[in-house]
Short mmCIF file of C-alpha atoms and ligand atoms in Angstrom, two decimals:
data_model
loop_
_atom_site.label_atom_id
_atom_site.label_comp_id
_atom_site.label_asym_id
_atom_site.label_seq_id
_atom_site.Cartn_x
_atom_site.Cartn_y
_atom_site.Cartn_z
CA MET A 1 -9.72 59.30 209.78
CA ARG A 2 -6.47 61.26 209.96
CA ILE A 3 -8.41 64.47 210.48
CA THR A 4 -10.31 62.80 213.33
CA THR A 5 -6.99 61.86 214.93
CA LEU A 6 -5.77 65.43 214.49
CA LYS A 7 -8.91 66.74 216.19
CA LYS A 8 -8.26 64.46 219.16
CA SER A 9 -4.80 65.97 219.57
CA LEU A 10 -6.25 69.47 219.24
CA GLU A 11 -8.58 68.69 222.09
CA GLU A 12 -5.74 67.34 224.23
CA GLN A 13 -3.69 70.47 223.55
CA ARG A 14 -6.69 72.74 224.19
CA LEU A 15 -6.57 74.27 220.73
CA ASP A 16 -9.72 75.53 218.99
CA ALA A 17 -8.42 74.83 215.51
CA CYS A 18 -5.37 74.02 213.46
CA LEU A 19 -4.18 75.94 210.40
CA VAL A 20 -2.27 73.59 208.09
CA THR A 21 -0.28 75.22 205.27
CA ASN A 22 2.53 72.72 204.71
CA LEU A 23 1.55 71.08 201.40
CA LYS A 24 2.69 67.61 202.47
CA ASN A 25 0.65 67.88 205.63
CA ILE A 26 -2.34 68.98 203.55
CA TYR A 27 -1.82 65.92 201.34
CA TYR A 28 -1.53 63.72 204.40
CA PHE A 29 -4.89 64.91 205.73
CA THR A 30 -6.88 65.39 202.52
CA GLY A 31 -5.31 63.24 199.79
CA PHE A 32 -4.73 66.30 197.61
CA LEU A 33 -1.10 67.01 196.70
CA ASP A 34 -0.50 70.32 194.95
CA ILE A 35 2.70 71.54 193.29
CA GLU A 36 5.37 73.19 195.39
CA GLY A 37 4.57 76.77 196.32
CA ALA A 38 0.79 76.47 195.82
CA PRO A 39 -0.97 78.76 198.34
CA LEU A 40 -3.29 76.24 200.00
CA SER A 41 -4.55 76.34 203.56
CA LEU A 42 -6.48 73.71 205.46
CA LEU A 43 -8.40 74.93 208.47
CA VAL A 44 -9.37 72.16 210.89
CA PRO A 45 -11.65 73.42 213.66
CA LEU A 46 -12.17 71.29 216.75
CA ASP A 47 -15.91 71.40 216.04
CA GLY A 48 -17.28 71.14 212.51
CA ALA A 49 -15.88 70.25 209.12
CA ALA A 50 -12.39 71.01 207.92
CA THR A 51 -12.13 73.41 204.97
CA LEU A 52 -9.46 73.46 202.30
CA PHE A 53 -9.02 76.93 200.79
CA THR A 54 -7.60 76.84 197.27
CA PRO A 55 -6.85 79.37 194.54
CA PRO A 56 -9.04 78.97 191.42
CA LEU A 57 -6.43 77.01 189.47
CA SER A 58 -6.20 74.27 192.11
CA TYR A 59 -9.91 74.09 192.87
CA GLU A 60 -11.13 71.36 190.50
CA ALA A 61 -8.23 69.02 191.25
CA ALA A 62 -8.68 69.59 194.98
CA ARG A 63 -12.39 68.82 194.80
CA GLU A 64 -11.65 65.58 193.00
CA LYS A 65 -9.07 64.37 195.53
CA ALA A 66 -10.06 65.85 198.87
CA GLY A 67 -13.22 63.96 199.76
CA ASN A 68 -13.08 64.34 203.51
CA CYS A 69 -13.35 68.12 203.83
CA LEU A 70 -15.07 71.14 202.34
CA VAL A 71 -13.21 72.78 199.49
CA GLU A 72 -13.56 76.51 199.02
CA LYS A 73 -12.41 78.35 195.93
CA VAL A 74 -10.89 81.66 196.95
CA SER A 75 -12.28 84.26 194.53
CA LYS A 76 -10.06 85.56 191.81
CA GLY A 77 -8.48 88.81 192.90
CA VAL A 78 -8.49 87.87 196.60
CA LYS A 79 -5.08 86.89 197.94
CA PRO A 80 -5.51 83.35 199.32
CA PHE A 81 -3.90 84.19 202.62
CA ASN A 82 -6.08 87.27 203.11
CA ARG A 83 -9.03 84.90 202.88
CA ILE A 84 -7.57 82.86 205.76
CA SER A 85 -7.00 85.99 207.79
CA LYS A 86 -10.63 86.93 207.34
CA GLU A 87 -11.86 83.43 208.16
CA LEU A 88 -9.89 83.35 211.41
CA ALA A 89 -11.08 86.85 212.33
CA ASP A 90 -14.72 85.86 211.67
CA ARG A 91 -14.54 82.67 213.70
CA GLN A 92 -12.96 84.31 216.75
CA PHE A 93 -11.02 81.29 217.98
CA SER A 94 -9.02 81.93 221.11
CA VAL A 95 -6.06 79.61 220.32
CA VAL A 96 -5.15 78.29 216.87
CA GLY A 97 -2.27 75.90 216.23
CA PHE A 98 -0.27 76.11 213.01
CA ASP A 99 2.26 73.78 211.41
CA ASP A 100 4.41 75.93 209.21
CA LEU A 101 4.06 79.66 208.49
CA PRO A 102 6.57 81.97 206.86
CA ILE A 103 7.41 84.79 209.25
CA ALA A 104 5.65 87.37 207.04
CA ARG A 105 2.41 85.35 207.14
CA TYR A 106 2.71 84.91 210.87
CA LEU A 107 3.12 88.65 211.35
CA GLN A 108 0.13 89.29 209.10
CA LEU A 109 -2.06 87.01 211.21
CA THR A 110 -0.95 88.49 214.52
CA LYS A 111 -1.95 91.89 213.12
CA ASP A 112 -5.20 90.89 211.34
CA VAL A 113 -6.44 88.48 214.00
CA ALA A 114 -5.18 90.12 217.17
CA SER A 115 -7.75 88.44 219.42
CA THR A 116 -6.51 84.92 218.52
CA ARG A 117 -3.36 83.43 219.98
CA LEU A 118 -1.25 81.44 217.50
CA SER A 119 0.60 78.38 218.72
CA HIS A 120 3.33 76.64 216.71
CA ILE A 121 2.71 72.89 216.85
CA PRO A 122 4.93 71.19 214.24
CA SER A 123 5.34 68.07 216.37
CA LEU A 124 1.61 67.53 216.61
CA VAL A 125 1.37 66.65 212.91
CA GLY A 126 4.89 65.16 212.88
CA LYS A 127 3.86 62.68 215.55
CA LEU A 128 1.05 61.41 213.33
CA ARG A 129 3.13 61.30 210.16
CA ARG A 130 6.02 59.33 211.62
CA VAL A 131 3.89 56.22 212.13
CA LYS A 132 2.94 55.00 208.68
CA ASP A 133 -0.35 53.20 208.09
CA GLU A 134 -0.89 50.29 205.74
CA GLN A 135 -1.55 52.42 202.68
CA GLU A 136 1.51 54.55 203.29
CA ILE A 137 3.64 51.42 203.71
CA ASP A 138 2.35 50.11 200.37
CA PHE A 139 3.35 53.37 198.71
CA MET A 140 6.76 53.31 200.37
CA LYS A 141 7.38 49.73 199.27
CA LYS A 142 6.64 50.75 195.71
CA ALA A 143 8.93 53.78 196.07
CA ALA A 144 11.61 51.39 197.35
CA GLU A 145 11.23 49.11 194.31
CA LEU A 146 11.68 52.09 192.02
CA THR A 147 14.66 53.22 194.08
CA ASP A 148 16.29 49.81 193.60
CA VAL A 149 15.78 50.23 189.85
CA GLY A 150 17.66 53.54 190.04
CA ALA A 151 20.50 52.09 192.12
CA LEU A 152 20.99 49.19 189.70
CA ALA A 153 20.91 51.55 186.71
CA GLY A 154 23.58 53.66 188.39
CA MET A 155 25.82 50.69 189.16
CA GLU A 156 25.49 49.47 185.59
CA CYS A 157 26.40 52.87 184.16
CA VAL A 158 29.47 53.61 186.30
CA ARG A 159 32.76 53.00 184.46
CA ALA A 160 35.95 54.85 183.64
CA GLY A 161 35.34 57.68 181.15
CA VAL A 162 31.75 58.47 182.14
CA ARG A 163 30.87 61.80 183.77
CA GLU A 164 29.08 61.96 187.10
CA TYR A 165 26.07 63.78 185.65
CA GLU A 166 25.63 61.07 183.02
CA VAL A 167 25.30 58.50 185.80
CA ALA A 168 22.82 60.77 187.65
CA ALA A 169 20.78 61.13 184.45
CA GLU A 170 20.65 57.35 183.88
CA ILE A 171 19.54 56.80 187.47
CA GLU A 172 16.73 59.32 187.26
CA TYR A 173 15.64 58.21 183.79
CA ALA A 174 15.41 54.56 184.86
CA MET A 175 13.29 55.44 187.88
CA ARG A 176 10.95 57.73 185.95
CA ARG A 177 10.45 55.18 183.18
CA ARG A 178 9.17 52.74 185.76
CA GLY A 179 6.78 55.21 187.37
CA SER A 180 8.69 57.35 189.83
CA GLU A 181 7.21 60.85 190.14
CA GLY A 182 10.69 62.36 190.16
CA ALA A 183 13.84 62.24 192.22
CA ALA A 184 13.21 62.19 195.97
CA PHE A 185 16.09 64.66 196.36
CA GLU A 186 19.04 65.82 194.26
CA THR A 187 20.80 62.67 193.11
CA VAL A 188 24.36 62.33 194.41
CA VAL A 189 27.05 60.83 192.20
CA ALA A 190 30.32 61.71 193.93
CA SER A 191 33.45 60.09 192.50
CA GLY A 192 37.15 59.98 193.35
CA PRO A 193 38.16 62.67 195.86
CA ARG A 194 34.60 63.98 195.79
CA SER A 195 33.41 60.76 197.43
CA ALA A 196 34.66 62.36 200.67
CA HIS A 197 31.79 64.88 200.54
CA PRO A 198 28.61 63.33 201.99
CA HIS A 199 26.33 65.64 199.95
CA GLY A 200 28.43 65.76 196.80
CA LEU A 201 25.60 66.17 194.24
CA SER A 202 26.94 65.41 190.74
CA THR A 203 29.35 67.35 188.57
CA ASP A 204 31.05 67.07 185.16
CA ARG A 205 33.94 65.14 186.70
CA VAL A 206 35.04 62.18 184.56
CA ILE A 207 35.09 58.95 186.55
CA THR A 208 38.45 57.17 186.43
CA ARG A 209 39.83 53.77 187.28
CA GLY A 210 40.32 53.24 191.00
CA ASP A 211 37.65 55.78 191.97
CA ALA A 212 35.13 55.18 194.68
CA VAL A 213 31.74 56.37 193.42
CA VAL A 214 29.07 57.19 196.00
CA MET A 215 25.54 57.15 194.56
CA ASP A 216 22.78 58.44 196.84
CA LEU A 217 19.33 58.50 195.27
CA GLY A 218 15.64 57.90 195.73
CA ALA A 219 12.33 57.58 193.93
CA VAL A 220 8.90 59.03 194.75
CA TYR A 221 5.57 57.20 194.59
CA HIS A 222 2.25 58.84 195.53
CA GLY A 223 4.35 61.52 197.20
CA TYR A 224 6.27 59.01 199.36
CA ARG A 225 10.04 59.02 199.18
CA CYS A 226 12.73 56.42 199.59
CA ASP A 227 16.50 56.63 200.07
CA ILE A 228 19.39 54.38 199.11
CA THR A 229 23.16 54.77 198.82
CA ARG A 230 25.60 52.45 197.13
CA THR A 231 29.34 52.94 196.80
CA VAL A 232 31.16 51.13 194.02
CA ILE A 233 34.83 51.01 193.14
CA VAL A 234 35.81 51.31 189.47
CA GLY A 235 38.14 48.40 188.82
CA LYS A 236 39.81 46.41 191.55
CA PRO A 237 39.47 48.05 194.97
CA SER A 238 42.59 48.86 196.97
CA SER A 239 42.86 47.03 200.27
CA ASN A 240 41.98 50.27 202.06
CA GLN A 241 38.85 50.73 199.94
CA ALA A 242 37.83 47.12 200.50
CA ASP A 243 38.40 47.41 204.26
CA VAL A 244 36.27 50.55 204.51
CA LEU A 245 33.42 49.06 202.47
CA ASN A 246 33.44 45.81 204.43
CA LEU A 247 33.47 47.75 207.69
CA LEU A 248 30.47 49.82 206.55
CA MET A 249 28.53 46.70 205.63
CA GLU A 250 29.26 45.22 209.02
CA ALA A 251 28.27 48.44 210.83
CA GLN A 252 25.09 48.77 208.79
CA GLU A 253 24.09 45.17 209.43
CA ASP A 254 24.83 45.35 213.14
CA ALA A 255 22.65 48.44 213.50
CA PHE A 256 19.94 46.82 211.38
CA THR A 257 19.66 43.85 213.72
CA ALA A 258 18.95 46.27 216.61
CA ILE A 259 16.01 47.94 214.86
CA ARG A 260 12.63 47.15 216.40
CA GLU A 261 9.81 48.85 218.28
CA GLY A 262 10.80 50.31 221.63
CA VAL A 263 14.52 50.65 220.99
CA GLU A 264 16.14 54.05 221.53
CA ALA A 265 17.19 55.59 218.23
CA LYS A 266 20.53 56.58 219.72
CA ALA A 267 21.19 52.96 220.69
CA VAL A 268 20.81 51.91 217.05
CA ASP A 269 23.23 54.66 216.05
CA ARG A 270 25.63 53.49 218.75
CA ARG A 271 25.70 49.96 217.32
CA ALA A 272 27.05 51.18 213.99
CA ARG A 273 29.39 53.69 215.62
CA THR A 274 30.87 51.01 217.88
CA VAL A 275 31.69 48.71 214.96
CA ILE A 276 33.45 51.58 213.18
CA ALA A 277 35.23 52.66 216.40
CA GLU A 278 36.73 49.20 216.76
CA LYS A 279 38.83 50.03 213.69
CA GLY A 280 39.57 53.52 215.00
CA LEU A 281 37.63 55.21 212.22
CA ASP A 282 34.67 56.64 214.17
CA ARG A 283 35.96 60.22 213.90
CA TYR A 284 35.41 59.90 210.14
CA PHE A 285 31.75 58.92 210.62
CA ILE A 286 30.62 62.54 210.69
CA HIS A 287 26.82 62.27 210.61
CA GLY A 288 23.99 60.48 212.34
CA LEU A 289 23.22 56.90 211.31
CA GLY A 290 19.87 57.73 209.78
CA HIS A 291 16.65 59.68 209.55
CA GLY A 292 12.96 59.07 209.10
CA VAL A 293 11.59 59.03 205.54
CA GLY A 294 8.08 59.52 204.23
CA LEU A 295 6.48 62.42 202.42
CA ASP A 296 9.71 64.26 203.29
CA ILE A 297 13.12 62.80 202.65
CA HIS A 298 14.27 63.86 206.12
CA GLU A 299 11.66 63.68 208.86
CA PRO A 300 11.41 62.31 212.40
CA PRO A 301 12.57 60.07 213.98
CA THR A 302 16.33 60.69 213.87
CA LEU A 303 18.98 58.04 214.48
CA SER A 304 21.93 59.92 215.98
CA PRO A 305 23.91 60.09 219.24
CA GLU A 306 21.83 63.10 220.37
CA SER A 307 18.42 61.70 219.41
CA GLU A 308 15.74 61.41 222.08
CA ASP A 309 13.49 59.38 219.78
CA VAL A 310 12.28 55.86 220.51
CA LEU A 311 11.40 53.72 217.50
CA GLU A 312 7.80 52.68 216.98
CA ALA A 313 6.33 50.06 214.65
CA GLY A 314 5.40 51.87 211.44
CA ASN A 315 8.41 54.19 211.45
CA VAL A 316 10.49 54.14 208.28
CA VAL A 317 14.13 55.08 208.82
CA THR A 318 17.43 54.94 206.97
CA ASP A 319 20.45 52.94 208.12
CA GLU A 320 23.40 54.72 206.52
CA PRO A 321 26.85 54.61 208.06
CA GLY A 322 29.55 56.51 206.18
CA ILE A 323 33.29 56.98 206.49
CA TYR A 324 34.89 60.07 204.96
CA LEU A 325 38.67 59.96 204.88
CA PRO A 326 40.64 62.76 203.23
CA GLY A 327 40.30 62.08 199.49
CA PHE A 328 38.16 58.94 199.82
CA GLY A 329 34.72 58.47 201.29
CA ALA A 330 32.09 55.75 201.23
CA ARG A 331 28.55 55.28 202.48
CA ILE A 332 25.95 52.56 202.20
CA GLU A 333 22.31 53.11 202.97
CA ASP A 334 19.04 51.25 203.03
CA THR A 335 15.54 52.31 203.99
CA VAL A 336 14.09 50.18 206.78
CA LEU A 337 10.53 49.67 208.03
CA VAL A 338 10.30 49.21 211.80
CA HIS A 339 8.19 46.29 213.04
CA GLU A 340 7.39 45.23 216.57
CA ARG A 341 10.21 42.69 216.73
CA CYS A 342 12.53 43.52 213.83
CA GLY A 343 13.36 45.80 210.96
CA GLU A 344 12.53 45.09 207.31
CA LYS A 345 14.75 46.45 204.55
CA LEU A 346 12.55 48.03 201.90
CA THR A 347 15.46 48.70 199.53
CA LYS A 348 17.15 45.53 198.34
CA ALA A 349 19.54 46.46 195.51
CA ARG A 350 22.79 44.51 195.59
CA TYR A 351 25.82 46.25 197.06
CA PHE A 352 28.74 45.88 194.65
CA GLU A 353 30.76 43.23 192.94
CA TRP A 354 34.42 42.76 192.41
MN1 LIG B 1 19.58 59.36 203.63
#
């Protein structure tokens, strides 16, 4: 079905075929997800069956999972990409779209297949992937449940005397024990002054009383990712900390109520930014409000002041305002499914208690 949709777009764009080498795109079209770095290629011609070219060690698994296309084992001793070069040369297409080629591969093709024009069409596949179907939404809901498990484990573990990496380990362990395929991205546990760094990862810093601790994490289920951030204060929050956290909750909620099909992504961003600006803190909100999530942790559409995107039902986006003052930062984030008339929060873990 997804391959049929791709073929329709190929026809509209007057392309003879599409060469798909991004592994998540290959999974999206065939149902076969290989490990990072595996040299797979999916060739989808406008006419005829799609073929997935795999090295010998991926062949059996690919045949089991990819039921909607031919699967060809590239002979041992033949470099998988040389096989693609030959295939394209044999078929003599005039224009072939591609999603994602390293520059060296691109140069190889322009040399080996000089009669074929290559056209970079990342948005063609991106446009399909950003609207999730029912099965993808089921997977994302499950990923969200596992993500909540991680967030709660993190909140339970945070206390004075514990190191950031211990909290990160507890978060990831809790998610994996319940069925997560791994961490959706490098878990962030950023405490004290490090809370001011939006992508703080986790270090050996010992958490102390009075710290803000930003935990940004996500689980993976059937390849689908989810994203949540919670910020907790160790002990009683200062009035400044409490003000910032309350402001973030208000900004997040205000933006959330604007989410629905047809709304401009930048308008959703503006809602959160306006709430924060009312307290004069908008210059400390140094990133966009959110991003699409799916097989990739960051994918279209983007919620930011510069975004040209318009939300569609079936998009899954984050709603994550943050304020980063010198020495103290905070962010809260939930993953939201866009419906025709409203948004639906997929992540539901409690915020914090004091
Ligand atoms: Mn995020």
